Each structure stands twice: as C-alpha cells, then as structure tokens.
C-alpha cells in the first residue's frame, strides 16, 4: 500500500518545491552517483520548531527504526549479512592500494550492495555481481583475514539465488526466491499450512504469516518460527523494544504512548492480534506532530504476498504545507460555487479533504536508502474500513528529488524547454506551483462535483480512472491561475502559474513519454489524463495559436503563446468532463480517451526517447539520513538533540554497521 516509489525516470514532471530555490544554493543535495543509482541527502524543515520533548521522542523512535536494519538485510537473502560483513571488513581494514581500478570496482559493488540492502537490485530484484575479478576480491578478503570460498562463490555466481522474489511462471516461486521467508518447503506446503489456519468467516482476520518464517521441523512437519523477542531476530528486536520504551516516555499524547506499549507487547509475543490492536491505536493519533512506522509492514517481497519486510520511518508534520491545504479546505465551497461547470453538476455543500503532508526525519529498513514518497497504512482491509487509515505525502523527499535534478548539468527541463526564459521561470516558480496544483487536485478536485440522480459511479467503466484524474487535474489547472489564490496568499502573484502551464503542456505532449517503450501505447491513467488535456488543448487552440509547435535543429518544442486562452480551454474541458461524469456519458468519455490519450506519435516518441537517453540521468535515487544525536547535560539528562547533514554515503553505511549491527 505504500510503494509509491519515485524513480528519477518518473520525476521528469510532477513534484514540488516548498520555498524559492535560491535559499538552497549552499546545500548540495546529490552526494554520490554510481551504476544506475544516485544518493541524495534531505533536510528536515520544521525541526527547530519542535520542543526538546518532541525532539527526544523523535530521537528514540529513530533509534528504534535503525536497529531493525539487519532484519531487512537477512529477510532479503540469508547471504546478505555475511556479504556485508566481508565488505565492511575490507572497507575498514584493507591497507593495500586503494587507488587502483580494481579497488574502485570493489567499492562500486559495495555501494550497490549497501543501496539494495543486499546482493539483489533494490527495484529490479535481480542479482548483480562485482565487476572486479574474483581473484582480486579473494585477495582483499585474505588481506583482512576474512577468506571465505563459499561466500566468494556465492557472490560471483549470478545464477545462485538469481532473483530476490522469483517471477518464474513454471517453477516453484517459493523455492526459487532468494528471500529468507521459507526454508525447505514448497509453495503447495506453505499454501496448505495457511489454508488450514485461516477462518474465512472471521470479519477481523489477523494477517496470517506476516511475522514468521516457514520451515520443516525435525520430524518433517511444516511449522512457522516467529520473528519476536525470544525468536528469530531476537537481538535486533530487543534493541527496537528498548528504544521504543524510551520513546514512549516522551510521547506527545496518551494515544501514542498506548500504541507504543502495544507495539512492544507485539514484538515480545509475536501475537498478530496485538499488531492489529497497535494499528487501530496508531490510526487514531492524528493530532501529534511526530509520527512513525516500525514493524513488518509490506508483503511485496514475499512471492506469496504474506510475509512482511521490516521497515521504519519517523516523520513530522509539515506545518507550512498543512496550513496551505487547510486554507483550501476552509474555502472549498467558494471554489465549488465558482467552478466553470453547469450548476446542476455542483455540490451545494462541499467539504475539502485535508491532505497530510509530512517531512521525513529518519528512513530505515526497507525504506532506506530508497524510499517511497507517500504512505498509506495500515494494510489490513478491515482496519481501514472500520477505523480508517493514514495517507501522507513526504514533502522533503519529493523536494530533494527536485533540487537534485536541478543540480545535474543537463536536465529534462533544460533539454525540452524552449529557451532560457522558460527555464528561469520554471526554476523560480515551477516546482512550488506544481505542489499547489497537487494540493488543489487532492483537496478540492476529486471532492468537487456531483452525479445526477440515478447515475452510477462506475458508469464510465474502464475510462473512469483517467477521466477522474483529468477532472481533478483540470480543477487544479483552472484555479491555480485564479486571482483568488493570490488573495488567499497561496500563490505569490499572477505570473507564478505560467511556468506550471508551460511545464504541464510540455510533459503532457512530450516528456512523460520517456517512461514508455517505443511502439507501446500510453496506458497508465495519470499519463492518459495528462496527454488528454495537453493534446485536446493543443488541437482546440490551434486556430488561435495558443500552443505552438516549434522545431529547432531537428528538435521539437511546444511553447505556450497565450496563457489566458489556455486557461479558458482548461475551463471548457473541465465543464465537458464534469458533464460526462455527472451524466455517466460512457460514449463521450470513451471518445475523449481514445482520440487524445492513447496513441503516441511514433516519430515524436522516438525523438523524445533519444533526447532523454543523451541526458544520461540515473534512473533510481536513494538517501542518506540526517544524523540525529543527543547532547547530554552534566547530570546525564538530554539538553538538546542536534541534527547534522552528512555528505558521505559510504561513511554513513559503515557507521550504521558499527552502531546498529545486531545479527
Ligand atoms: Zn488524483
């Protein structure tokens, strides 16, 4: 539920920046690049506004999260920790030549292993091997007294545990997966084991098998071994509990303290009822400024979708962004009343949705170094239905992607924007305007409008998602250029929306197709929505030259000539799509999508892919954490918690090895 990963491939467009870019001039965001990866560091806006008590709460929660690190490594593959320990020994102790090419290749392998929490690519899940010769790697291990032939054979054999999670169509995906969730059991045995346990009539089922490894006992019977204090991963779980206990003393409210107590109880017993109980409490806490994730959360790494990987995160509410969305929500009725839509399709009473925006303070386990940009938890359906869920976007991570993109010598923006003025305007306002657009889309766009009586919410069938996204996007595009936004103090002036319009068109007509293979159609709902809007406006505004296609040195550009006219076109299309939704006009919805959203011009597509490839950007990003350390007073109490922003990726990994190794 929370795997909203942002790849750099995808960040070509969307996204967001809070303040003007100028204030970040001194801070370097991109700190390392290797293979297909880059590592960034992120700031924590709002940290100084926390009280000492809140900071102390954050500190212990962060420690609890980081002590789970070895669990994730071991879960991904049982060889991962031995491989890491060998690498660590060489990086810390090797006294030979560190400037030769082979040592450079060894370091690159080490960085990749640390990035993936193991020997498989974090995203593709395929095993990768070192580029330096095996004999050389052996000589490094020997030099630090860590010779291990079996380990070396495993590291260099690409076919040994070749996929973290097997995608085999014919083989036994349990036996073929490298993940350490099963040992000596077949898929059929695991299925039978859990089918016997589950009660299909239980309205509040526990997440069977979430926190255990399935093995065969001495008598050959299938059984599970729990990840708990006196079970597997006990030493790591003991440190997690110890720090959670310390954190609870600094909780912001009783709900948080109670939730943590239940979580500790769960770690001690392994009782999945307690895990559910914890989640019910955790969902209730919406008032605290500090929040966290800690546990076996997501089941994507298990080929059977049952076992969950350890992950941790600590985050704090983003006050500025939250204030903005609260302002929009408070004025929701004004926006509804003034929307360019037939009054019959408007809500007479509308309530905006307050999207929660947070800033990450610590990433851990499966969310470190590569992390999602949004979270939607808990995962148990019955808890979501009966008690609700928390959905947040992580602003400082998104911002860091944007800042980092600007640091690259060549960017998608510099390649596809028409001229320096367009680039400068985008750098000044564009990312901030993107963020405001997202607020409008989420807080007001989806919540606006109503169906005519008798019209089904599923009337638009397979075109529903793309049309609904287009409706919310158009609502945002129309209003971001409204004087009301300046009056509310959300947009700085009546110029700031313009680069957002230019960027939206550029993305909808060109840059988003960097993510589609040549010859394929545009199928993803959000991408269809953007193409529909941009393509429709390009066509309808052609006579008045609202959007102009220009070619320079064989390269295509789309330039907005008339921003007000473009806003008028957005209004027109919004009115039409609202009509389609309110009336359930399937045929008209289908025609819009099929005419404007699906087919990509193959010549333009090939050009876009070629220009993107030449930029040579790293497709995947990850992060180092800020260092959070207490300052102790003479009497041993904590007098302050200091944050610093390290810029050495490998050094942080080695520091974590030294400090958080438990298994
Ligand atoms: Zn949406």
mmCIF file of N, CA and C and ligand atoms in Angstrom, residues 441-442 446 465 468-470 472-473 526 529, ligand 1:
data_model
loop_
_atom_site.group_PDB
_atom_site.id
_atom_site.type_symbol
_atom_site.label_atom_id
_atom_site.label_comp_id
_atom_site.label_asym_id
_atom_site.label_seq_id
_atom_site.Cartn_x
_atom_site.Cartn_y
_atom_site.Cartn_z
ATOM 1 N N UNK A 441 -5.662 19.560 -6.648
ATOM 2 C CA UNK A 441 -6.116 18.282 -7.206
ATOM 3 C C UNK A 441 -6.641 17.372 -6.082
ATOM 4 N N UNK A 442 -5.836 17.221 -5.021
ATOM 5 C CA UNK A 442 -6.186 16.272 -3.960
ATOM 6 C C UNK A 442 -7.257 16.804 -3.013
ATOM 7 N N UNK A 446 -10.852 16.183 -6.592
ATOM 8 C CA UNK A 446 -11.585 14.914 -6.504
ATOM 9 C C UNK A 446 -12.871 15.058 -5.704
ATOM 10 N N UNK A 465 -10.973 5.931 -14.410
ATOM 11 C CA UNK A 465 -9.788 6.439 -13.696
ATOM 12 C C UNK A 465 -9.153 7.611 -14.424
ATOM 13 N N UNK A 468 -11.377 10.682 -14.320
ATOM 14 C CA UNK A 468 -11.438 11.273 -12.984
ATOM 15 C C UNK A 468 -10.148 12.030 -12.664
ATOM 16 N N UNK A 469 -9.012 11.468 -13.057
ATOM 17 C CA UNK A 469 -7.747 12.178 -12.851
ATOM 18 C C UNK A 469 -7.718 13.462 -13.676
ATOM 19 N N UNK A 470 -8.254 13.405 -14.896
ATOM 20 C CA UNK A 470 -8.282 14.594 -15.751
ATOM 21 C C UNK A 470 -9.168 15.677 -15.124
ATOM 22 N N UNK A 472 -9.838 16.141 -11.909
ATOM 23 C CA UNK A 472 -9.149 16.737 -10.758
ATOM 24 C C UNK A 472 -7.985 17.619 -11.212
ATOM 25 N N UNK A 473 -7.260 17.180 -12.236
ATOM 26 C CA UNK A 473 -6.151 17.990 -12.755
ATOM 27 C C UNK A 473 -6.654 19.304 -13.340
ATOM 28 N N UNK A 526 -2.888 8.218 -15.019
ATOM 29 C CA UNK A 526 -2.419 9.599 -14.834
ATOM 30 C C UNK A 526 -1.758 10.130 -16.100
ATOM 31 N N UNK A 529 -4.426 10.918 -18.613
ATOM 32 C CA UNK A 529 -5.091 12.168 -18.263
ATOM 33 C C UNK A 529 -4.279 13.368 -18.750
HETATM 34 ZN ZN1 LIG B 1 -5.938 12.089 -8.358
#
